[in-house]
Amino acid sequence: MRMAHDFAAARIAAQHCPELTSRGPRPEESAALLAAFRRDLARLLADDLSALLSGDRLDVAIGEPESLSGADALRRIGPVAANSLIRVGATGETALLSFDFATAIALTDRSFGGDGRTGGGVPEALPRSAALLVEETATMIAAAITRASYGDQPPPIATASAKAGEVIVRSESAARLKPFALDDEALFFVIEIANRQGCTWRAGLAMAAARVARLLPGGSRRVAPRPRVPRPPASGMAAPFSEMPLGLHVVLAEFDLSLARLQTLSPGDTIPLTVGRQVPLMIGETVLAHGSVGTAADRMAIRLTRLPPAAPASVPVPAFARGARP
């Protein structure tokens, strides 16, 4: 008796896409990936940010993220800060990077060779030099996040992330940048940057939790250590400061008036001036050069005649460009 039979399928067997058949990482696996990502990012930033901060050897730490609602994350940052909306990662995720004004000014001071310590009054508006430094720092951090998200794999030559690792827009109002919905879960990281001279600077990095999950490198990929390359410290002749406009002025005359005379001044009074043969060209309180006053193309002009003997080869940067009020 023949017991074998040939059976035909009544319909095509179900075929499921990888998204349905593959499982995501377990919570403990996600935690391990995030911890490795934070370590990789901290190592990259310690190397990259050194060039902006006078070549300091840096120690960077990225704390465990705090889970907040989007509204609470914005409240944590505050109504006014140096905020940058950045694009990062293989899929071009968006994140919010924030420095308070005091930290932005201290970082700018250190980039110009100052001690970089926070303290003193904070201006209502960020000086142009500090805004430039914040943008350059945010660009470096965005690029480092993108490299960390690839792990030890080289970035694809042409992907949707071609513009990843950049500053999209800056604003003093974090809410105006709309980095995530107010009721979304957001992860808030604190980036702590310290040098060997005892200065510590902090920045806040906030990102929707779903975006963080897409940002993490998969499996056991790690960022390969890179050799430390000596870099020159930031200077006024290099980016991001070389294009910053600085206000100069020429002092044509100086004279004395008594307090009694000052109190009697009125429109129409004439005050005689004696313009010297040599007048100073100044930036803030610093004398850059001396020259003689004349005309050029029907406009007043100054012809430089001498520089101070002790003047450095590069143009000195006034205190207000490093963050102090003029």
mmCIF file of C-alpha atoms in Angstrom:
data_model
loop_
_atom_site.group_PDB
_atom_site.id
_atom_site.type_symbol
_atom_site.label_atom_id
_atom_site.label_comp_id
_atom_site.label_asym_id
_atom_site.label_seq_id
_atom_site.Cartn_x
_atom_site.Cartn_y
_atom_site.Cartn_z
ATOM 1 C CA MET A 1 0.000 0.000 0.000
ATOM 2 C CA ARG A 2 1.356 3.375 -0.963
ATOM 3 C CA MET A 3 1.003 5.810 1.951
ATOM 4 C CA ALA A 4 2.922 8.745 0.524
ATOM 5 C CA HIS A 5 0.957 11.691 -0.786
ATOM 6 C CA ASP A 6 1.891 14.933 -2.507
ATOM 7 C CA PHE A 7 0.269 17.926 -0.873
ATOM 8 C CA ALA A 8 -0.059 21.383 -2.435
ATOM 9 C CA ALA A 9 -0.302 24.528 -0.313
ATOM 10 C CA ALA A 10 -3.770 26.030 -0.337
ATOM 11 C CA ARG A 11 -2.231 29.537 -0.372
ATOM 12 C CA ILE A 12 1.153 31.222 -0.322
ATOM 13 C CA ALA A 13 2.906 30.961 3.034
ATOM 14 C CA ALA A 14 3.088 34.204 4.967
ATOM 15 C CA GLN A 15 6.333 36.169 4.637
ATOM 16 C CA HIS A 16 7.103 38.855 7.192
ATOM 17 C CA CYS A 17 9.347 41.853 6.796
ATOM 18 C CA PRO A 18 12.470 42.127 8.996
ATOM 19 C CA GLU A 19 10.826 44.885 11.062
ATOM 20 C CA LEU A 20 8.224 42.362 12.298
ATOM 21 C CA THR A 21 10.459 39.333 12.751
ATOM 22 C CA SER A 22 13.458 41.063 14.369
ATOM 23 C CA ARG A 23 13.283 42.194 17.961
ATOM 24 C CA GLY A 24 14.678 45.418 19.319
ATOM 25 C CA PRO A 25 17.332 45.508 22.031
ATOM 26 C CA ARG A 26 16.317 44.576 25.546
ATOM 27 C CA PRO A 27 16.337 47.382 28.160
ATOM 28 C CA GLU A 28 19.655 46.200 29.564
ATOM 29 C CA GLU A 29 21.113 46.070 26.049
ATOM 30 C CA SER A 30 19.897 49.590 25.310
ATOM 31 C CA ALA A 31 21.432 50.835 28.568
ATOM 32 C CA ALA A 32 24.774 49.263 27.671
ATOM 33 C CA LEU A 33 24.695 50.790 24.174
ATOM 34 C CA LEU A 34 23.895 54.215 25.586
ATOM 35 C CA ALA A 35 26.695 53.990 28.170
ATOM 36 C CA ALA A 36 29.194 53.025 25.451
ATOM 37 C CA PHE A 37 27.950 55.840 23.219
ATOM 38 C CA ARG A 38 28.449 58.367 26.045
ATOM 39 C CA ARG A 39 32.005 57.158 26.642
ATOM 40 C CA ASP A 40 32.835 57.285 22.934
ATOM 41 C CA LEU A 41 31.394 60.770 22.573
ATOM 42 C CA ALA A 42 33.261 62.050 25.638
ATOM 43 C CA ARG A 43 36.554 60.774 24.210
ATOM 44 C CA LEU A 44 35.932 62.432 20.850
ATOM 45 C CA LEU A 45 34.993 65.760 22.427
ATOM 46 C CA ALA A 46 38.067 65.808 24.667
ATOM 47 C CA ASP A 47 40.212 65.729 21.548
ATOM 48 C CA ASP A 48 38.147 67.955 19.260
ATOM 49 C CA LEU A 49 37.393 70.826 21.652
ATOM 50 C CA SER A 50 41.019 71.192 22.699
ATOM 51 C CA ALA A 51 41.765 73.215 19.572
ATOM 52 C CA LEU A 52 39.212 75.866 20.555
ATOM 53 C CA LEU A 53 40.359 76.150 24.170
ATOM 54 C CA SER A 54 43.995 77.217 23.838
ATOM 55 C CA GLY A 55 45.163 73.642 23.285
ATOM 56 C CA ASP A 56 44.143 72.559 26.810
ATOM 57 C CA ARG A 57 44.164 68.876 27.669
ATOM 58 C CA LEU A 58 40.511 68.249 28.452
ATOM 59 C CA ASP A 59 38.536 65.751 30.461
ATOM 60 C CA VAL A 60 34.980 65.393 29.181
ATOM 61 C CA ALA A 61 32.213 63.485 30.941
ATOM 62 C CA ILE A 62 28.630 62.964 29.794
ATOM 63 C CA GLY A 63 26.294 62.114 32.631
ATOM 64 C CA GLU A 64 23.473 59.620 32.578
ATOM 65 C CA PRO A 65 20.452 61.135 30.853
ATOM 66 C CA GLU A 66 17.474 62.343 32.834
ATOM 67 C CA SER A 67 14.065 61.470 31.423
ATOM 68 C CA LEU A 68 11.863 64.576 31.244
ATOM 69 C CA SER A 69 8.868 65.761 29.319
ATOM 70 C CA GLY A 70 9.679 68.133 26.489
ATOM 71 C CA ALA A 71 8.177 71.013 28.488
ATOM 72 C CA ASP A 72 10.317 70.203 31.547
ATOM 73 C CA ALA A 73 13.452 69.974 29.411
ATOM 74 C CA LEU A 74 12.814 73.489 28.072
ATOM 75 C CA ARG A 75 12.227 74.749 31.610
ATOM 76 C CA ARG A 76 15.534 73.201 32.658
ATOM 77 C CA ILE A 77 17.323 75.229 29.985
ATOM 78 C CA GLY A 78 15.552 78.458 30.898
ATOM 79 C CA PRO A 79 14.057 81.313 28.889
ATOM 80 C CA VAL A 80 17.411 82.719 27.701
ATOM 81 C CA ALA A 81 20.525 80.743 26.761
ATOM 82 C CA ALA A 82 22.919 80.200 23.868
ATOM 83 C CA ASN A 83 20.896 77.485 22.110
ATOM 84 C CA SER A 84 21.712 75.597 18.912
ATOM 85 C CA LEU A 85 19.445 73.182 17.056
ATOM 86 C CA ILE A 86 21.851 70.619 15.602
ATOM 87 C CA ARG A 87 21.502 67.785 13.087
ATOM 88 C CA VAL A 88 23.307 64.586 14.067
ATOM 89 C CA GLY A 89 23.623 60.893 13.304
ATOM 90 C CA ALA A 90 23.202 58.618 10.324
ATOM 91 C CA THR A 91 19.520 59.496 9.977
ATOM 92 C CA GLY A 92 19.917 63.247 10.525
ATOM 93 C CA GLU A 93 18.233 63.415 13.943
ATOM 94 C CA THR A 94 17.778 66.822 15.594
ATOM 95 C CA ALA A 95 18.946 67.726 19.092
ATOM 96 C CA LEU A 96 19.138 70.844 21.240
ATOM 97 C CA LEU A 97 22.490 72.009 22.607
ATOM 98 C CA SER A 98 22.518 74.815 25.208
ATOM 99 C CA PHE A 99 25.112 76.895 27.045
ATOM 100 C CA ASP A 100 24.176 79.527 29.590
ATOM 101 C CA PHE A 101 25.591 82.983 28.855
ATOM 102 C CA ALA A 102 28.158 82.854 31.677
ATOM 103 C CA THR A 103 29.611 79.602 30.308
ATOM 104 C CA ALA A 104 29.656 80.901 26.725
ATOM 105 C CA ILE A 105 31.609 83.983 27.817
ATOM 106 C CA ALA A 106 34.013 81.933 29.951
ATOM 107 C CA LEU A 107 34.728 79.596 27.023
ATOM 108 C CA THR A 108 35.368 82.584 24.772
ATOM 109 C CA ASP A 109 37.740 84.066 27.351
ATOM 110 C CA ARG A 110 39.678 80.789 27.503
ATOM 111 C CA SER A 111 39.837 80.558 23.706
ATOM 112 C CA PHE A 112 41.630 83.943 23.694
ATOM 113 C CA GLY A 113 44.093 82.812 26.360
ATOM 114 C CA GLY A 114 42.223 84.017 29.459
ATOM 115 C CA ASP A 115 41.680 81.868 32.538
ATOM 116 C CA GLY A 116 38.172 80.866 31.382
ATOM 117 C CA ARG A 117 36.570 81.175 34.787
ATOM 118 C CA THR A 118 32.913 82.054 35.142
ATOM 119 C CA GLY A 119 31.950 84.993 37.307
ATOM 120 C CA GLY A 120 31.133 88.666 37.168
ATOM 121 C CA GLY A 121 28.163 90.229 35.462
ATOM 122 C CA VAL A 122 26.412 88.499 32.589
ATOM 123 C CA PRO A 123 25.348 90.723 29.657
ATOM 124 C CA GLU A 124 21.756 90.844 28.458
ATOM 125 C CA ALA A 125 22.905 89.915 24.949
ATOM 126 C CA LEU A 126 25.744 87.597 23.989
ATOM 127 C CA PRO A 127 28.777 89.418 22.509
ATOM 128 C CA ARG A 128 29.461 88.645 18.868
ATOM 129 C CA SER A 129 32.702 86.811 19.689
ATOM 130 C CA ALA A 130 30.924 84.528 22.169
ATOM 131 C CA ALA A 131 28.139 83.808 19.669
ATOM 132 C CA LEU A 132 30.750 82.789 17.075
ATOM 133 C CA LEU A 133 32.491 80.502 19.551
ATOM 134 C CA VAL A 134 29.192 78.870 20.570
ATOM 135 C CA GLU A 135 28.389 78.141 16.918
ATOM 136 C CA GLU A 136 31.839 76.662 16.294
ATOM 137 C CA THR A 137 31.594 74.569 19.481
ATOM 138 C CA ALA A 138 28.096 73.355 18.560
ATOM 139 C CA THR A 139 29.322 72.360 15.088
ATOM 140 C CA MET A 140 32.163 70.331 16.625
ATOM 141 C CA ILE A 141 29.828 68.633 19.107
ATOM 142 C CA ALA A 142 27.332 67.793 16.350
ATOM 143 C CA ALA A 143 30.097 66.256 14.236
ATOM 144 C CA ALA A 144 31.388 64.249 17.209
ATOM 145 C CA ILE A 145 27.892 62.917 17.977
ATOM 146 C CA THR A 146 27.570 61.829 14.349
ATOM 147 C CA ARG A 147 30.933 60.028 14.395
ATOM 148 C CA ALA A 148 30.042 58.312 17.672
ATOM 149 C CA SER A 149 26.732 57.163 16.176
ATOM 150 C CA TYR A 150 28.605 55.293 13.410
ATOM 151 C CA GLY A 151 30.801 53.490 15.920
ATOM 152 C CA ASP A 152 33.948 52.188 14.266
ATOM 153 C CA GLN A 153 32.270 51.934 10.855
ATOM 154 C CA PRO A 154 33.202 54.581 8.248
ATOM 155 C CA PRO A 155 30.336 56.900 7.296
ATOM 156 C CA PRO A 156 28.703 56.094 3.950
ATOM 157 C CA ILE A 157 29.876 58.283 1.098
ATOM 158 C CA ALA A 158 26.387 59.375 0.031
ATOM 159 C CA THR A 159 23.485 58.994 2.451
ATOM 160 C CA ALA A 160 20.581 61.004 3.791
ATOM 161 C CA SER A 161 22.957 62.035 6.566
ATOM 162 C CA ALA A 162 25.202 63.990 4.205
ATOM 163 C CA LYS A 163 24.371 67.123 6.154
ATOM 164 C CA ALA A 164 24.474 65.463 9.574
ATOM 165 C CA GLY A 165 26.811 67.026 12.083
ATOM 166 C CA GLU A 166 25.873 70.683 11.612
ATOM 167 C CA VAL A 167 24.156 73.613 13.283
ATOM 168 C CA ILE A 168 20.740 74.184 11.725
ATOM 169 C CA VAL A 169 19.795 77.389 13.548
ATOM 170 C CA ARG A 170 20.608 79.252 16.775
ATOM 171 C CA SER A 171 18.328 81.192 19.122
ATOM 172 C CA GLU A 172 18.378 82.571 22.655
ATOM 173 C CA SER A 173 14.926 80.975 23.100
ATOM 174 C CA ALA A 174 15.000 77.173 23.197
ATOM 175 C CA ALA A 175 11.215 77.003 22.845
ATOM 176 C CA ARG A 176 11.401 78.909 19.555
ATOM 177 C CA LEU A 177 13.592 76.173 18.064
ATOM 178 C CA LYS A 178 10.886 73.524 18.733
ATOM 179 C CA PRO A 179 13.351 70.634 19.196
ATOM 180 C CA PHE A 180 10.606 68.229 20.349
ATOM 181 C CA ALA A 181 6.926 68.222 21.255
ATOM 182 C CA LEU A 182 6.138 69.490 24.744
ATOM 183 C CA ASP A 183 4.496 66.198 25.746
ATOM 184 C CA ASP A 184 7.202 63.959 24.221
ATOM 185 C CA GLU A 185 9.654 62.093 26.409
ATOM 186 C CA ALA A 186 13.019 63.848 26.178
ATOM 187 C CA LEU A 187 16.415 62.744 27.460
ATOM 188 C CA PHE A 188 18.538 65.492 29.020
ATOM 189 C CA PHE A 189 22.324 64.980 29.106
ATOM 190 C CA VAL A 190 24.842 67.203 30.910
ATOM 191 C CA ILE A 191 28.168 67.550 29.085
ATOM 192 C CA GLU A 192 30.934 68.502 31.526
ATOM 193 C CA ILE A 193 34.187 69.857 30.096
ATOM 194 C CA ALA A 194 37.176 70.375 32.425
ATOM 195 C CA ASN A 195 40.771 71.423 31.822
ATOM 196 C CA ARG A 196 43.843 70.748 33.937
ATOM 197 C CA GLN A 197 43.831 74.324 35.277
ATOM 198 C CA GLY A 198 40.720 73.715 37.386
ATOM 199 C CA CYS A 199 38.032 75.168 35.090
ATOM 200 C CA THR A 200 34.802 73.285 34.461
ATOM 201 C CA TRP A 201 32.216 74.235 31.839
ATOM 202 C CA ARG A 202 28.838 72.591 31.326
ATOM 203 C CA ALA A 203 26.415 72.314 28.426
ATOM 204 C CA GLY A 204 22.976 70.734 28.174
ATOM 205 C CA LEU A 205 22.040 68.320 25.389
ATOM 206 C CA ALA A 206 18.324 67.505 25.047
ATOM 207 C CA MET A 207 16.809 65.096 22.549
ATOM 208 C CA ALA A 208 13.556 63.237 22.048
ATOM 209 C CA ALA A 209 13.929 59.726 23.499
ATOM 210 C CA ALA A 210 12.847 58.095 20.232
ATOM 211 C CA ARG A 211 15.568 59.974 18.370
ATOM 212 C CA VAL A 212 18.220 58.861 20.869
ATOM 213 C CA ALA A 213 17.269 55.219 20.227
ATOM 214 C CA ARG A 214 17.831 55.715 16.482
ATOM 215 C CA LEU A 215 21.131 57.459 17.160
ATOM 216 C CA LEU A 216 22.849 54.634 19.069
ATOM 217 C CA PRO A 217 25.369 52.468 17.213
ATOM 218 C CA GLY A 218 24.297 48.833 17.013
ATOM 219 C CA GLY A 219 25.944 45.692 18.301
ATOM 220 C CA SER A 220 29.442 45.920 19.656
ATOM 221 C CA ARG A 221 30.703 48.710 17.417
ATOM 222 C CA ARG A 222 33.035 51.107 19.152
ATOM 223 C CA VAL A 223 34.919 54.206 18.161
ATOM 224 C CA ALA A 224 38.520 53.312 17.465
ATOM 225 C CA PRO A 225 40.993 55.434 19.476
ATOM 226 C CA ARG A 226 42.649 58.142 17.426
ATOM 227 C CA PRO A 227 46.199 59.382 17.965
ATOM 228 C CA ARG A 228 46.335 62.771 19.630
ATOM 229 C CA VAL A 229 47.434 65.386 17.114
ATOM 230 C CA PRO A 230 48.985 68.625 18.440
ATOM 231 C CA ARG A 231 46.910 71.606 17.398
ATOM 232 C CA PRO A 232 47.627 75.311 17.633
ATOM 233 C CA PRO A 233 45.440 77.264 20.072
ATOM 234 C CA ALA A 234 42.619 79.404 18.745
ATOM 235 C CA SER A 235 43.626 82.926 17.803
ATOM 236 C CA GLY A 236 42.053 86.094 16.507
ATOM 237 C CA MET A 237 43.479 85.394 13.053
ATOM 238 C CA ALA A 238 41.738 82.023 12.678
ATOM 239 C CA ALA A 239 38.145 80.814 12.500
ATOM 240 C CA PRO A 240 35.701 81.474 14.025
ATOM 241 C CA PHE A 241 36.999 84.927 15.001
ATOM 242 C CA SER A 242 38.825 86.124 11.886
ATOM 243 C CA GLU A 243 35.682 87.593 10.280
ATOM 244 C CA MET A 244 34.334 89.234 13.432
ATOM 245 C CA PRO A 245 33.965 93.040 12.963
ATOM 246 C CA LEU A 246 35.682 95.115 15.668
ATOM 247 C CA GLY A 247 34.989 98.787 16.346
ATOM 248 C CA LEU A 248 37.997 101.095 16.060
ATOM 249 C CA HIS A 249 38.110 104.814 16.814
ATOM 250 C CA VAL A 250 40.474 107.730 16.329
ATOM 251 C CA VAL A 251 40.932 110.292 19.118
ATOM 252 C CA LEU A 252 41.265 113.665 17.405
ATOM 253 C CA ALA A 253 41.577 115.830 20.514
ATOM 254 C CA GLU A 254 41.380 115.750 24.287
ATOM 255 C CA PHE A 255 40.808 118.762 26.504
ATOM 256 C CA ASP A 256 39.765 119.773 30.014
ATOM 257 C CA LEU A 257 36.718 121.756 31.095
ATOM 258 C CA SER A 258 35.862 122.844 34.592
ATOM 259 C CA LEU A 259 32.723 121.507 36.246
ATOM 260 C CA ALA A 260 31.304 125.028 36.310
ATOM 261 C CA ARG A 261 31.854 125.379 32.545
ATOM 262 C CA LEU A 262 30.242 121.983 31.903
ATOM 263 C CA GLN A 263 27.134 123.100 33.774
ATOM 264 C CA THR A 264 26.757 126.173 31.568
ATOM 265 C CA LEU A 265 27.127 124.437 28.180
ATOM 266 C CA SER A 266 24.265 125.051 25.756
ATOM 267 C CA PRO A 267 23.561 124.537 22.041
ATOM 268 C CA GLY A 268 25.539 127.022 19.937
ATOM 269 C CA ASP A 269 28.596 127.168 22.238
ATOM 270 C CA THR A 270 31.945 126.844 20.466
ATOM 271 C CA ILE A 271 34.770 124.832 21.995
ATOM 272 C CA PRO A 272 38.146 125.247 20.278
ATOM 273 C CA LEU A 273 40.056 122.038 19.529
ATOM 274 C CA THR A 274 43.729 121.496 18.858
ATOM 275 C CA VAL A 275 44.270 118.428 16.700
ATOM 276 C CA GLY A 276 47.725 116.962 17.158
ATOM 277 C CA ARG A 277 50.052 116.059 14.328
ATOM 278 C CA GLN A 278 49.838 112.438 15.462
ATOM 279 C CA VAL A 279 46.526 110.946 16.650
ATOM 280 C CA PRO A 280 45.977 107.484 18.139
ATOM 281 C CA LEU A 281 44.018 104.699 16.437
ATOM 282 C CA MET A 282 42.404 102.665 19.210
ATOM 283 C CA ILE A 283 40.392 99.519 19.815
ATOM 284 C CA GLY A 284 38.752 99.701 23.210
ATOM 285 C CA GLU A 285 41.459 101.051 25.505
ATOM 286 C CA THR A 286 44.320 99.630 23.417
ATOM 287 C CA VAL A 287 46.372 101.878 21.114
ATOM 288 C CA LEU A 288 46.956 100.047 17.826
ATOM 289 C CA ALA A 289 48.859 102.735 15.959
ATOM 290 C CA HIS A 290 49.387 106.470 15.460
ATOM 291 C CA GLY A 291 48.794 108.427 12.298
ATOM 292 C CA SER A 292 48.153 111.800 10.691
ATOM 293 C CA VAL A 293 44.695 113.050 9.740
ATOM 294 C CA GLY A 294 43.959 113.974 6.130
ATOM 295 C CA THR A 295 41.526 113.169 3.340
ATOM 296 C CA ALA A 296 41.179 110.369 0.797
ATOM 297 C CA ALA A 297 38.538 110.297 -1.957
ATOM 298 C CA ASP A 298 36.792 113.323 -0.386
ATOM 299 C CA ARG A 299 36.502 111.560 2.976
ATOM 300 C CA MET A 300 38.420 112.051 6.185
ATOM 301 C CA ALA A 301 41.173 109.479 6.569
ATOM 302 C CA ILE A 302 44.150 108.625 8.739
ATOM 303 C CA ARG A 303 47.569 107.685 7.371
ATOM 304 C CA LEU A 304 49.340 105.316 9.746
ATOM 305 C CA THR A 305 52.816 106.519 10.655
ATOM 306 C CA ARG A 306 53.959 104.218 13.470
ATOM 307 C CA LEU A 307 53.012 101.262 15.600
ATOM 308 C CA PRO A 308 53.796 100.973 19.313
ATOM 309 C CA PRO A 309 57.256 99.386 19.690
ATOM 310 C CA ALA A 310 55.955 96.625 21.966
ATOM 311 C CA ALA A 311 52.933 95.770 19.792
ATOM 312 C CA PRO A 312 52.570 92.008 19.099
ATOM 313 C CA ALA A 313 52.596 90.718 15.547
ATOM 314 C CA SER A 314 48.894 89.935 15.692
ATOM 315 C CA VAL A 315 46.101 92.387 16.341
ATOM 316 C CA PRO A 316 45.272 92.491 20.071
ATOM 317 C CA VAL A 317 41.747 91.547 21.009
ATOM 318 C CA PRO A 318 39.994 93.971 23.376
ATOM 319 C CA ALA A 319 38.452 92.817 26.623
ATOM 320 C CA PHE A 320 34.874 93.336 25.397
ATOM 321 C CA ALA A 321 35.491 90.890 22.511
ATOM 322 C CA ARG A 322 36.281 88.241 25.121
ATOM 323 C CA GLY A 323 32.948 88.836 26.853
ATOM 324 C CA ALA A 324 33.355 91.930 29.053
ATOM 325 C CA ARG A 325 31.064 94.870 28.440
ATOM 326 C CA PRO A 326 32.701 97.745 26.523
#
